[in-house]
PDB file of C-alpha atoms in Angstrom:
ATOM      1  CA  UNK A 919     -11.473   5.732  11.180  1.00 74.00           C
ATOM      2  CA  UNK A 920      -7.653   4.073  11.057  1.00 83.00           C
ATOM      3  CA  UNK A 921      -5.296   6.178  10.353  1.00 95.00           C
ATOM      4  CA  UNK A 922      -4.102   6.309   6.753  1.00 97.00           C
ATOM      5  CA  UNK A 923      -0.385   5.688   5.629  1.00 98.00           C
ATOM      6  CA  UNK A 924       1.871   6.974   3.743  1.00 97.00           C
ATOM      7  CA  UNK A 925       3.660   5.391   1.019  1.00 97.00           C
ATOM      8  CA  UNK A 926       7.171   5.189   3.072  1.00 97.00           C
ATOM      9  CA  UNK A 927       4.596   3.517   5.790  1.00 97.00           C
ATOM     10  CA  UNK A 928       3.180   1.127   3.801  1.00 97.00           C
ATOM     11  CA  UNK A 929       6.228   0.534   2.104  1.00 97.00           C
ATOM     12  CA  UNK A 930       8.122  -0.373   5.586  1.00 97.00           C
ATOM     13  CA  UNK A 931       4.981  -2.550   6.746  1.00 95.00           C
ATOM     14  CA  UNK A 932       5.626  -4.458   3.681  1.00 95.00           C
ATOM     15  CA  UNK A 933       8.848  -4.491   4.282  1.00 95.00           C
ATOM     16  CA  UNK A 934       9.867  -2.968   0.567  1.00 96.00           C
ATOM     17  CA  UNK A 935      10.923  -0.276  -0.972  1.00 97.00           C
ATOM     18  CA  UNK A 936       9.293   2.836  -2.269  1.00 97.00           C
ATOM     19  CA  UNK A 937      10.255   2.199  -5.199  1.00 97.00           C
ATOM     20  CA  UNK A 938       8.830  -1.212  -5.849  1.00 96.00           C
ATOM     21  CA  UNK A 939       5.766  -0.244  -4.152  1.00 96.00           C
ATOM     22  CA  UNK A 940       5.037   2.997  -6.994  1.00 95.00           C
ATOM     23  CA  UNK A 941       6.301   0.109  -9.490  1.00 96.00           C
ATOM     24  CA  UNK A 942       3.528  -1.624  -8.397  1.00 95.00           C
ATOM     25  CA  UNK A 943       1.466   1.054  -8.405  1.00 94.00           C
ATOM     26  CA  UNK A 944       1.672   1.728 -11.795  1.00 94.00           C
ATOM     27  CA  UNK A 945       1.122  -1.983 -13.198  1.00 95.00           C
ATOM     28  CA  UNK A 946      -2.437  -1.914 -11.052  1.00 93.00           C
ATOM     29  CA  UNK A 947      -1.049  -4.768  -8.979  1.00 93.00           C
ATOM     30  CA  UNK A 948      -0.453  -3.459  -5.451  1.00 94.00           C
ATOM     31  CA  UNK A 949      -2.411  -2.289  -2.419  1.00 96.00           C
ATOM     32  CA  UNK A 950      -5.336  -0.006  -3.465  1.00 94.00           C
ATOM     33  CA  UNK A 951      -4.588   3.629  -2.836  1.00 95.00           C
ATOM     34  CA  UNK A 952      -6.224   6.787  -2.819  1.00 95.00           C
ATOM     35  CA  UNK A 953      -4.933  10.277  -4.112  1.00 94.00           C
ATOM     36  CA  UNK A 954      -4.809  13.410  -1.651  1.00 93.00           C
ATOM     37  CA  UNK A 955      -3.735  16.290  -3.276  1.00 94.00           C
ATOM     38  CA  UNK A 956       0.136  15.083  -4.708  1.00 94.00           C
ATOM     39  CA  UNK A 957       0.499  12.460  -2.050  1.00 93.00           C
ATOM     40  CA  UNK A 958      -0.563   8.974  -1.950  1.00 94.00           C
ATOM     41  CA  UNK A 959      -2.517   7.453   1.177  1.00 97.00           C
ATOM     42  CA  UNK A 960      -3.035   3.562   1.914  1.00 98.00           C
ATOM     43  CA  UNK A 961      -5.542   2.381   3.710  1.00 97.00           C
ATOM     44  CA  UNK A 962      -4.393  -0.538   5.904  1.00 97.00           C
ATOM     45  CA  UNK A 963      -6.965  -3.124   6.302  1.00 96.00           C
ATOM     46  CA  UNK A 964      -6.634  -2.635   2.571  1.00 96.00           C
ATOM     47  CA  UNK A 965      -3.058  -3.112   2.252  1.00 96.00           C
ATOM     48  CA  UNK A 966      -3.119  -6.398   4.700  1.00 95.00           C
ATOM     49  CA  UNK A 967      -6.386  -7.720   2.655  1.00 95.00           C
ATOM     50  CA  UNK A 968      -4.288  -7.069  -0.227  1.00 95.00           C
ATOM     51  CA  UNK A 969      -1.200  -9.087   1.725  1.00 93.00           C
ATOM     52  CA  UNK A 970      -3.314 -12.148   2.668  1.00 92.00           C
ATOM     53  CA  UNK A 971      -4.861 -12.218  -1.162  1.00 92.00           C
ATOM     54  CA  UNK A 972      -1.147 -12.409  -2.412  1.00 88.00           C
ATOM     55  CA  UNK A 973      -0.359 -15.597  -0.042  1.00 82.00           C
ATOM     56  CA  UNK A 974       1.063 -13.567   2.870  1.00 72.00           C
ATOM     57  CA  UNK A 975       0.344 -14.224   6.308  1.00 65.00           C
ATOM     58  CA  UNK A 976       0.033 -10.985   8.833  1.00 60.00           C
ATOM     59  CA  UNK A 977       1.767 -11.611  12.368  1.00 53.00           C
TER      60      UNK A 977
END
C-alpha cells in the first residue's frame, strides 16, 4: 500500500493551499479523503484520479 498524505501534502502536490483544499472539502468537491482520528489522510491515486477528472494533466 502507497503511502497516504497529509493534507499540507496533498495540498503542495496540487499546488494549493490548505485552505482551499478544506474549502473544498467541505462543498464535497475535492479529492476523496478519509478520517484518522482528528487528521485527514488522502489517498493519492485518488487525488490524481480526482486531478485528471477535473481536466488536469499529471507530469
Amino acid at each position: 500500500m502507497e503511502p497516504l498524505w497529509t493534507i499540507e501534502e496533498t495540498a503542495a502536490f496540487l499546488k494549493i493551499p490548505v485552505e482551499t483544499l478544506r474549502y473544498w472539502r467541505k462543498k464535497k468537491t475535492g479529492p476523496k479523503a478519509a478520517r484518522m482520528g482528528r487528521c485527514l489522510r488522502y489517498h493519492p491515486r485518488h487525488v490524481i484520479r480526482w486531478f485528471e477528472e477535473c481536466g488536469g494533466e499529471v507530469a
